[in-house]
Short mmCIF file of C-alpha atoms in Angstrom, two decimals:
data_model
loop_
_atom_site.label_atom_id
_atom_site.label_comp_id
_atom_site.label_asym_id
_atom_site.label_seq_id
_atom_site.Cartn_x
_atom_site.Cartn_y
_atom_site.Cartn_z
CA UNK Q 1 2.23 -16.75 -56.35
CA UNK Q 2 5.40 -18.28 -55.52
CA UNK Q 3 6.37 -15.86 -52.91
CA UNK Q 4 2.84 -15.34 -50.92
CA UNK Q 5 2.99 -13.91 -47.56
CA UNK Q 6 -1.02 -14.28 -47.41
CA UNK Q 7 -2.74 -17.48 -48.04
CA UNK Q 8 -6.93 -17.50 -48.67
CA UNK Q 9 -7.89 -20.51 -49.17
CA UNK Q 10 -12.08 -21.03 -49.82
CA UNK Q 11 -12.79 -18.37 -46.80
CA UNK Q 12 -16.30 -17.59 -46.18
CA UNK Q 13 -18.20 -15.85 -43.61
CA UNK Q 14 -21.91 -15.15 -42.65
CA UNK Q 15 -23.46 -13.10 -39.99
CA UNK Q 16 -26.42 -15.11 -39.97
CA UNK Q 17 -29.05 -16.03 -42.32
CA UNK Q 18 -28.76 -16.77 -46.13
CA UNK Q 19 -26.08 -13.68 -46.99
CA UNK Q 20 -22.44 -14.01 -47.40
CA UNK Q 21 -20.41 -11.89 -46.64
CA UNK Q 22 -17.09 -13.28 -47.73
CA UNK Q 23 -18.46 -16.06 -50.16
CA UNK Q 24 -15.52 -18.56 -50.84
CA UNK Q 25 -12.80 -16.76 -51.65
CA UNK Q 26 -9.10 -17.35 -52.66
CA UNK Q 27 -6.40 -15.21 -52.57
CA UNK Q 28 -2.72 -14.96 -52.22
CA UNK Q 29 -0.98 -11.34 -51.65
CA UNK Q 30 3.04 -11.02 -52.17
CA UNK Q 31 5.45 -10.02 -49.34
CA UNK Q 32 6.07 -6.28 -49.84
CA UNK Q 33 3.02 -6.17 -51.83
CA UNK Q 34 0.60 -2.77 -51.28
CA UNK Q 35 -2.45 -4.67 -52.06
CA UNK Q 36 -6.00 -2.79 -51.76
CA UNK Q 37 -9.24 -4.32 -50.80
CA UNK Q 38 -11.73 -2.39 -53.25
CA UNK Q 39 -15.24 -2.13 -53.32
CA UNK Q 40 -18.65 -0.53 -52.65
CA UNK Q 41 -20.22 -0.14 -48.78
CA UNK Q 42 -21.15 -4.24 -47.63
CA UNK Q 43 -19.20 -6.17 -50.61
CA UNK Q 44 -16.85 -7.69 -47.86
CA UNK Q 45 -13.72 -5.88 -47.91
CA UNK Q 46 -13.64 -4.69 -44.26
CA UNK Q 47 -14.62 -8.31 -43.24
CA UNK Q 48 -11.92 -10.06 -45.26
CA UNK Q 49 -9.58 -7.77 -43.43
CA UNK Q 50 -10.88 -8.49 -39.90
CA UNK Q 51 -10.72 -12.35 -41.09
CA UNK Q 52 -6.63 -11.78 -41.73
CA UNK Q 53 -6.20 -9.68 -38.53
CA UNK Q 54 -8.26 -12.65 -36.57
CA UNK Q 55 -11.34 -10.34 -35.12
CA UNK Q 56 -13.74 -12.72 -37.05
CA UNK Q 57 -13.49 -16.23 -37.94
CA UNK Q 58 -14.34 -17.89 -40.82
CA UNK Q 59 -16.99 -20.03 -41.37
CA UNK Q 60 -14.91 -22.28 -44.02
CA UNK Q 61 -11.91 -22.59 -45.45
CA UNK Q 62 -8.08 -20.84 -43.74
CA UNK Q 63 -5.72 -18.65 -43.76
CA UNK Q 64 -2.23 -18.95 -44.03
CA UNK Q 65 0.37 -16.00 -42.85
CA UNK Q 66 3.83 -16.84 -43.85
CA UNK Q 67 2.90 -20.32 -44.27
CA UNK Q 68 1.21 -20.83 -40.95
CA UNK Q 69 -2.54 -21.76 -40.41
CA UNK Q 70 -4.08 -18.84 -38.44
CA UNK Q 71 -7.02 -20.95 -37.64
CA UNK Q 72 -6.12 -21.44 -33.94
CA UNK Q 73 -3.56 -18.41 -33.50
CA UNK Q 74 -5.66 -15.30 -31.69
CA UNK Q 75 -5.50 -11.95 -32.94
CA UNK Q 76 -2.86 -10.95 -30.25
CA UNK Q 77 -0.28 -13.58 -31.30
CA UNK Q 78 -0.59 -12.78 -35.14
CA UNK Q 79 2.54 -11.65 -37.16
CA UNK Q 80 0.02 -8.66 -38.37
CA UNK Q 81 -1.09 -5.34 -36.97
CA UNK Q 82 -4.21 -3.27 -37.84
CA UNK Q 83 -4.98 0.83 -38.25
CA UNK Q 84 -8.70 1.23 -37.58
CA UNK Q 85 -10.36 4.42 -39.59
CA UNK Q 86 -10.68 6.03 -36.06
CA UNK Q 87 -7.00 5.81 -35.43
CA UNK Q 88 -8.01 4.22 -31.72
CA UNK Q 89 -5.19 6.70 -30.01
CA UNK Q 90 -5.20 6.47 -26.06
CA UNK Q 91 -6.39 10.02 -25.15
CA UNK Q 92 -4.71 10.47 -22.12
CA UNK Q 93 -1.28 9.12 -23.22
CA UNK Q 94 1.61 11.14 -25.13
CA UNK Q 95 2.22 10.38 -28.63
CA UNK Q 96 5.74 8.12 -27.35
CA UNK Q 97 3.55 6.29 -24.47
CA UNK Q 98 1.04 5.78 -27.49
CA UNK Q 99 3.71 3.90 -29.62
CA UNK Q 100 5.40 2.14 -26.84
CA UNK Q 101 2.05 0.93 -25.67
CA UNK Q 102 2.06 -2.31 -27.66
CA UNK Q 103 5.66 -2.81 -26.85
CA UNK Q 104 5.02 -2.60 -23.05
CA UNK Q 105 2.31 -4.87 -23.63
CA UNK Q 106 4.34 -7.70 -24.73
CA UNK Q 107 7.45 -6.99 -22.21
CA UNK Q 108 9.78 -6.05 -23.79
CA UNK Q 109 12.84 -4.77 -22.38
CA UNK Q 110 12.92 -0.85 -21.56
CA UNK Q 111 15.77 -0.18 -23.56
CA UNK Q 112 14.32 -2.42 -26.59
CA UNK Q 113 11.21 0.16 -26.24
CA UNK Q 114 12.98 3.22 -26.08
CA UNK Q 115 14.78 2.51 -29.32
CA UNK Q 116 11.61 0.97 -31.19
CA UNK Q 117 9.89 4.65 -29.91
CA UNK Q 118 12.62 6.71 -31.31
CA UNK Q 119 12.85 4.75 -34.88
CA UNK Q 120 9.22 5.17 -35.04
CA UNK Q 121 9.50 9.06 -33.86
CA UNK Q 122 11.64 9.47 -36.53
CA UNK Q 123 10.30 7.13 -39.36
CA UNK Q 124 6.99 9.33 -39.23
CA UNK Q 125 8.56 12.42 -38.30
CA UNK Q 126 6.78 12.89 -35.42
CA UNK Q 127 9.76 13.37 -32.69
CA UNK Q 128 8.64 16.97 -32.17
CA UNK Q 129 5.10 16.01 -30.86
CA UNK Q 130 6.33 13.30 -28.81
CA UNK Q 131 5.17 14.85 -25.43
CA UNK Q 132 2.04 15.78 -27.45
CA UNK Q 133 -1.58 14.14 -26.51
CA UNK Q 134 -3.77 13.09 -29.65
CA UNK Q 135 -6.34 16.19 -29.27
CA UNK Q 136 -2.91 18.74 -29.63
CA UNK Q 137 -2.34 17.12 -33.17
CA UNK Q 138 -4.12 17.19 -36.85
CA UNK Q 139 -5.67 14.72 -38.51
CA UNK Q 140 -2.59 14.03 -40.81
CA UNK Q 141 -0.41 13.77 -37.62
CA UNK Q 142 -2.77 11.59 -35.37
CA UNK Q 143 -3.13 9.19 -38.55
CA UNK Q 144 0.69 8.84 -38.12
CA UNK Q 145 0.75 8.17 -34.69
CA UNK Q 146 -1.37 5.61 -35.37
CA UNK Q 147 0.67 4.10 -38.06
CA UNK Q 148 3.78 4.27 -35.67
CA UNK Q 149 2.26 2.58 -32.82
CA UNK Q 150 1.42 -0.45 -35.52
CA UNK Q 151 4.89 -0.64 -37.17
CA UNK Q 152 6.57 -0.12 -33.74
CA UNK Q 153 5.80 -4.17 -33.09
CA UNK Q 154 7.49 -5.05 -36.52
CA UNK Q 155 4.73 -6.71 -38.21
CA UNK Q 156 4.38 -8.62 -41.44
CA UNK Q 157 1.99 -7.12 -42.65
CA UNK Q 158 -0.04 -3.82 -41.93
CA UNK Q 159 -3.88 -3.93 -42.18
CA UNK Q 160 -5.26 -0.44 -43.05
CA UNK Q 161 -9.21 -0.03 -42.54
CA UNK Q 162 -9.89 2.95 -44.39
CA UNK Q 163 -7.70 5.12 -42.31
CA UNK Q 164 -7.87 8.48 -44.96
CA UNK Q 165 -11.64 8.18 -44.79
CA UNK Q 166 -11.85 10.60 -42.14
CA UNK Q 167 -9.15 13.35 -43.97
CA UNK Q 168 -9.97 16.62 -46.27
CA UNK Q 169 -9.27 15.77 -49.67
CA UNK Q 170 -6.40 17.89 -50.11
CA UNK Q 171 -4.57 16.44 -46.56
CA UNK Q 172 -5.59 12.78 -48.02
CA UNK Q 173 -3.68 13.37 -51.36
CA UNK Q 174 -0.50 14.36 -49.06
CA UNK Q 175 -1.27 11.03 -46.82
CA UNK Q 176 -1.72 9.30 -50.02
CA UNK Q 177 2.19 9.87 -51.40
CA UNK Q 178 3.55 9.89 -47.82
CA UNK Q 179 1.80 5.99 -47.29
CA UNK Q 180 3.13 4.93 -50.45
CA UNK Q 181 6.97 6.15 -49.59
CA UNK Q 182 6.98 4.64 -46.46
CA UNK Q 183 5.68 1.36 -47.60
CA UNK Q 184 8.48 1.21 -50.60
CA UNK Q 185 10.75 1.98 -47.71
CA UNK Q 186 9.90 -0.29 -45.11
CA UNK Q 187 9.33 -3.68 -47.42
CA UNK Q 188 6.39 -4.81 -45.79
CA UNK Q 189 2.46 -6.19 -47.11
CA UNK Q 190 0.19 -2.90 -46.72
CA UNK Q 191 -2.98 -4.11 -46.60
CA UNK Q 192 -5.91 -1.69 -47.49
CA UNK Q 193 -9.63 -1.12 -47.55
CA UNK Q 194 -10.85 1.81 -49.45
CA UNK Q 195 -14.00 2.46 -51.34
CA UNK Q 196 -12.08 4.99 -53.61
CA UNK Q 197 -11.23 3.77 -56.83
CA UNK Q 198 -9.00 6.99 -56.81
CA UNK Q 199 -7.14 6.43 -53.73
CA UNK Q 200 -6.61 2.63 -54.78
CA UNK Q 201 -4.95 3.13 -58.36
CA UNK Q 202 -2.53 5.92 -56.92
CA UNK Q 203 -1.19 3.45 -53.88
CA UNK Q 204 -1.30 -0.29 -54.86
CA UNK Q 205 0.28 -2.56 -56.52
CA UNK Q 206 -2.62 -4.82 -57.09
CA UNK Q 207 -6.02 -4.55 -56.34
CA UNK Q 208 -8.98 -6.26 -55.29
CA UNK Q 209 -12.06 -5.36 -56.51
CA UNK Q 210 -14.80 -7.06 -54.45
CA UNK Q 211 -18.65 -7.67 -55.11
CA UNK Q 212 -21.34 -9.19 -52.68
CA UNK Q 213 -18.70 -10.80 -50.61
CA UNK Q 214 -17.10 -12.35 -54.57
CA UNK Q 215 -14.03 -10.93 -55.80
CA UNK Q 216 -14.52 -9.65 -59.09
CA UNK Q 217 -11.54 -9.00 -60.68
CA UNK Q 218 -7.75 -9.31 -59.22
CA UNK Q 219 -4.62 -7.09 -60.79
CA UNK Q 220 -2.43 -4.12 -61.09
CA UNK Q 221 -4.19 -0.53 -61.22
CA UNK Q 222 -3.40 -0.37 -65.40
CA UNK Q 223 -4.70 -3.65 -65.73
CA UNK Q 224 -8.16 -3.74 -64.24
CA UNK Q 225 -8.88 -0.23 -65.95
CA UNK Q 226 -7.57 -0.64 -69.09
CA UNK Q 227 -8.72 -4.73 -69.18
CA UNK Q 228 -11.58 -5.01 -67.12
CA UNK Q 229 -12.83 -8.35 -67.05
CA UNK Q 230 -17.01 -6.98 -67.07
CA UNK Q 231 -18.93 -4.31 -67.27
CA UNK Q 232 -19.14 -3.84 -63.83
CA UNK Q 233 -15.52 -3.45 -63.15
CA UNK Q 234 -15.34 -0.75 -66.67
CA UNK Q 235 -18.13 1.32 -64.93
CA UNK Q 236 -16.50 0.94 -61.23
CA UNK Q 237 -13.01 2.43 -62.46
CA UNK Q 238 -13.44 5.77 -63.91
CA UNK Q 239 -16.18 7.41 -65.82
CA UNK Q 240 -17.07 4.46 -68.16
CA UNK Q 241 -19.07 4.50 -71.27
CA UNK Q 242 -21.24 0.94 -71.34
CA UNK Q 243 -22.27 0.91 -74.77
CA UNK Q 244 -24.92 -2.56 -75.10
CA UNK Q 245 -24.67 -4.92 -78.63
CA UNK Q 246 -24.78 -7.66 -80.48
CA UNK Q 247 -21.86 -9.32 -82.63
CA UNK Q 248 -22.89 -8.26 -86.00
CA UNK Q 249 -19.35 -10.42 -87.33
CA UNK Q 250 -16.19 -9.74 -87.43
CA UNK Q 251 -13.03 -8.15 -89.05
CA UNK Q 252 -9.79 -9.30 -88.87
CA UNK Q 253 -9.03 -8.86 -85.22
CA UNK Q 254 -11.79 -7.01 -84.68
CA UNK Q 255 -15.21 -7.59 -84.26
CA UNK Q 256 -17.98 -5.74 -84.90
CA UNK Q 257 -20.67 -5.30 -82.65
CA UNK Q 258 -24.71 -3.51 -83.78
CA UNK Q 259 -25.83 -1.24 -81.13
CA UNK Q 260 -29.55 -0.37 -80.38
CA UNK Q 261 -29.33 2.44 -82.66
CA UNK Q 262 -30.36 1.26 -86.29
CA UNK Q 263 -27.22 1.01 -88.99
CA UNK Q 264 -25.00 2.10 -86.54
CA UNK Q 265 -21.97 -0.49 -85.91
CA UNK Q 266 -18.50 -0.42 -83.84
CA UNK Q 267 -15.31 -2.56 -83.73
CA UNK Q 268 -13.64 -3.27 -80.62
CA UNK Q 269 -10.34 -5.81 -80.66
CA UNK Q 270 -11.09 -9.53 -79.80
CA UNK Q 271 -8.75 -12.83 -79.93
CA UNK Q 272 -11.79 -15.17 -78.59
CA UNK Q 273 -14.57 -16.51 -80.90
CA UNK Q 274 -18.59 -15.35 -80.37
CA UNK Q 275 -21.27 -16.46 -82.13
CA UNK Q 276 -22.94 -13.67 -84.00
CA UNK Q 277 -25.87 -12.16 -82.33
CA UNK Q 278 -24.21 -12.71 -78.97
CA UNK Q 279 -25.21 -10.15 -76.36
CA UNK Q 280 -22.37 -7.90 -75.81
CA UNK Q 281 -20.96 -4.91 -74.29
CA UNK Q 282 -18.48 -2.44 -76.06
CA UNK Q 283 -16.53 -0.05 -72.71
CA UNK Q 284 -14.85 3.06 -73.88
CA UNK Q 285 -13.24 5.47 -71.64
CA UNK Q 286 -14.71 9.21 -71.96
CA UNK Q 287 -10.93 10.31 -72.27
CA UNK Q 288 -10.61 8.01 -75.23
CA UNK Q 289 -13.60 10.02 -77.18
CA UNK Q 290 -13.17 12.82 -79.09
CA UNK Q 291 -15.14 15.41 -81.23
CA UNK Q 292 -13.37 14.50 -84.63
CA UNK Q 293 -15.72 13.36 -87.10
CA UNK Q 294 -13.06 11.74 -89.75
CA UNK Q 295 -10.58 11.15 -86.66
CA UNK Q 296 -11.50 7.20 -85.76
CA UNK Q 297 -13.37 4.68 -87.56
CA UNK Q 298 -16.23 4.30 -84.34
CA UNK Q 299 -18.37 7.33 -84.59
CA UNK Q 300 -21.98 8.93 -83.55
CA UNK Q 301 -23.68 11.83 -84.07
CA UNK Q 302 -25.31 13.58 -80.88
CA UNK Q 303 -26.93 16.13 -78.72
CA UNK Q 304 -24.65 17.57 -76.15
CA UNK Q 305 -26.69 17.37 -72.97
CA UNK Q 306 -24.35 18.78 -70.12
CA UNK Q 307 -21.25 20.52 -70.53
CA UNK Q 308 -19.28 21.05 -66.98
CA UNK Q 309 -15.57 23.30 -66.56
CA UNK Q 310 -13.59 21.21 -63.72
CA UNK Q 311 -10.76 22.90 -64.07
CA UNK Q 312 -8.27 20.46 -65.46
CA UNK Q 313 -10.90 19.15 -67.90
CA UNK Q 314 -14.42 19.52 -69.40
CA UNK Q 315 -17.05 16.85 -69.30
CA UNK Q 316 -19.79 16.43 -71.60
CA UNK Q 317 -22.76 14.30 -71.63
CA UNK Q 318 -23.45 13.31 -75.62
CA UNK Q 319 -27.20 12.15 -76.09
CA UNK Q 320 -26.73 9.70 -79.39
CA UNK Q 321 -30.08 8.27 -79.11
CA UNK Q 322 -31.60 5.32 -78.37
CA UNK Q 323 -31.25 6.15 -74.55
CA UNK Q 324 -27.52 6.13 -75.14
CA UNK Q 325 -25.53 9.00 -73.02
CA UNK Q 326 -21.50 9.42 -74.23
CA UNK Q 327 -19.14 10.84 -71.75
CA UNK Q 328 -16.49 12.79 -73.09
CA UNK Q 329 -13.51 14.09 -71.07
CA UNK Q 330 -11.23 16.85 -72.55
CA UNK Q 331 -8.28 18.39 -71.29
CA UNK Q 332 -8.61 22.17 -70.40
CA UNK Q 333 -5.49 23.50 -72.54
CA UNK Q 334 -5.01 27.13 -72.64
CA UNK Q 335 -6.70 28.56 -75.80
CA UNK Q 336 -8.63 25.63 -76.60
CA UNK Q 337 -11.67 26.81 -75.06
CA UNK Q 338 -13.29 28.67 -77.53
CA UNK Q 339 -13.97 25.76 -79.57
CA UNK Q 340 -15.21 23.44 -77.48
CA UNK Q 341 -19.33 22.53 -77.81
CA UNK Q 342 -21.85 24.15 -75.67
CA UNK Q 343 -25.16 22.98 -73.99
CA UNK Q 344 -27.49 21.64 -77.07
CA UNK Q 345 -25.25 21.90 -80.07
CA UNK Q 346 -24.99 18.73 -82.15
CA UNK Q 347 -21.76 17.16 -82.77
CA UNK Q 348 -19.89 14.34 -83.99
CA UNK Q 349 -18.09 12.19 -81.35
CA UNK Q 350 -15.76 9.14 -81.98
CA UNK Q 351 -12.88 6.69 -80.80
CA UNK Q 352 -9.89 4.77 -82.24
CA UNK Q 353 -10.89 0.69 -82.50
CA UNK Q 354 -7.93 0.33 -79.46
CA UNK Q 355 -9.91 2.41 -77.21
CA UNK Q 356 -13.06 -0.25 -77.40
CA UNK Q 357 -13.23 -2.90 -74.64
CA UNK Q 358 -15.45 -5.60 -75.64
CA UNK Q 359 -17.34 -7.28 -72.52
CA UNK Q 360 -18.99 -10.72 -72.18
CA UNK Q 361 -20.60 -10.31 -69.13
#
């Protein structure tokens, strides 16, 4: 990356004994970037973070802000600030002596801190809860006091350790937009550690998807769930279907691939070569299937197993045999519903050859 304002260069970290928790990793993340650290409870992501922000130090390897080795450089003097998931808010302070109190720690001039306060007041919207202490405000509101306190020092990047984690779902979708706008505004790196897949495809611009302290795959939200790079990142994003194989040959550009279930073949595009009889994986996306019989050329017969109205959509759960469960997800359109499939009937599901992701490993 040509214009990196975050350098990893073979970082790895233990906490004693044989497990890693950041296992030699390399990364570079773009100025302005909104780059999210994804990934299941004890992959590594909150441990990278707290290696960038300086509250750990690596084992091996460096990292690089804006071209300088942090190796030596304390947390304090780093050109990065950090929201924790508990916000951290002084409880006896206002929500201006909150913001300012970073400012007053590094001396700067009154005036300087006055004006840095009221930007921030007004950046976040939170002039009219200035005088306010932390327990007189929301969740939503104390998560922006938070955030104000951290840009008030100008940083070049903001480090965000799961700060929505602690919001209702509805308040978090709000949070979610209003992040997103004032990171496209501002022009800074955002930083962030999530565990939602969710909340990570509707705010970054690229994301990290982490695995035992490994990073598994690297890229924009479209690319890592329409290309994963393995199984494991298919089933991570979304609702994935994981359907096992073996190359049976192939077809022009696509090959086909036997599945457990006797005389029943798909095709899935491919521009590599693989051997036949190579153990594969075919990913299809339960949006992607359909209950057309003649529709696409991939198709299976099945027992519907579970049928379940979440208001936008249905799912179903397709028993085709062999131990092999589809997932199906339909829009709920408005007179449609009378001919969807109920609980036991048999049906006919199937996908385009476009909608197959075939999966080495």
């Amino acid at each position: 990356m040509s214009d990196a304002l975050i350098k990893i260069e073979g970082v790895t970290k233990s906490f004693g004994g044989a497990v890693k928790a950041v296992d030699d990793i390399d990364l570079e993340i773009g100025r302005g970037e909104f780059f999210a650290l994804l990934g299941p409870s004890g992959c590594g992501k909150t441990t990278l973070l707290r290696l960038i922000a300086g509250l750990e130090a690596p084992d091996s390897g460096r990292i690089l802000i804006d071209g300088m080795d942090m190796s030596a450089v304390p947390p304090w003097h780093r050109p990065v600030n950090t929201v924790f998931q508990s916000y951290a808010l002084f409880p006896h302070m206002t929500v201006a002596d909150n913001i300012a109190f970073g400012l007053k720690q590094d001396r700067l001039p009154k005036s300087d801190i006055r004006d840095r306060v009221a930007e921030m007041l007004d950046l976040l919207e939170l002039r009219t809860f200035a005088n306010r202490k932390p327990d007189k405000l929301s969740g939503g509101q104390r998560q922006r006091v938070a955030l104000a306190r951290s840009l008030a020092k100008r940083p070049k990047a903001l480090l965000l350790d799961e700060p929505l984690a602690a919001l209702d779902r509805k308040l978090r979708d709000q949070v979610q937009i209003e992040l997103s706008a004032l990171q496209r505004r501002l022009g800074i790196a955002f930083i962030f550690v999530t565990h939602d897949q969710d909340e990570a495809m509707t705010m970054a611009t690229r994301i990290a998807l982490m695995r035992s302290g490994k990073l598994e795959q690297v890229g924009a939200p479209q690319e890592v769930y329409e290309r994963p790079g393995s199984s494991y990142v298919a089933d991570f994003f979304g609702r994935a279907n994981i359907l096992p194989g073996r190359i049976a040959g192939r077809n022009g550009a696509l090959l086909r691939v036997q599945s457990p279930i006797p005389g029943l073949t798909f095709q899935a595009p491919h521009s590599g070569e693989l051997a036949e009889g190579t153990g594969v994986w075919i990913a299809v996306r339960p949006e992607n299937v359909t209950f057309e019989e003649h529709g696409h050329p991939n198709r299976a017969n099945g027992i519907v197993r579970e049928a379940t109205y979440a208001g936008d959509v249905s799912r179903y759960e397709i028993d085709i045999g062999s131990g092999l469960v589809l997932r199906v997800s339909i829009p709920n359109r408005i007179g449609e519903s009378n001919s969807r499939p109920e609980r036991n009937a048999k049906v006919c599901v199937s996908w385009p050859n476009a909608a197959g992701i075939l999966l080495t490993r």
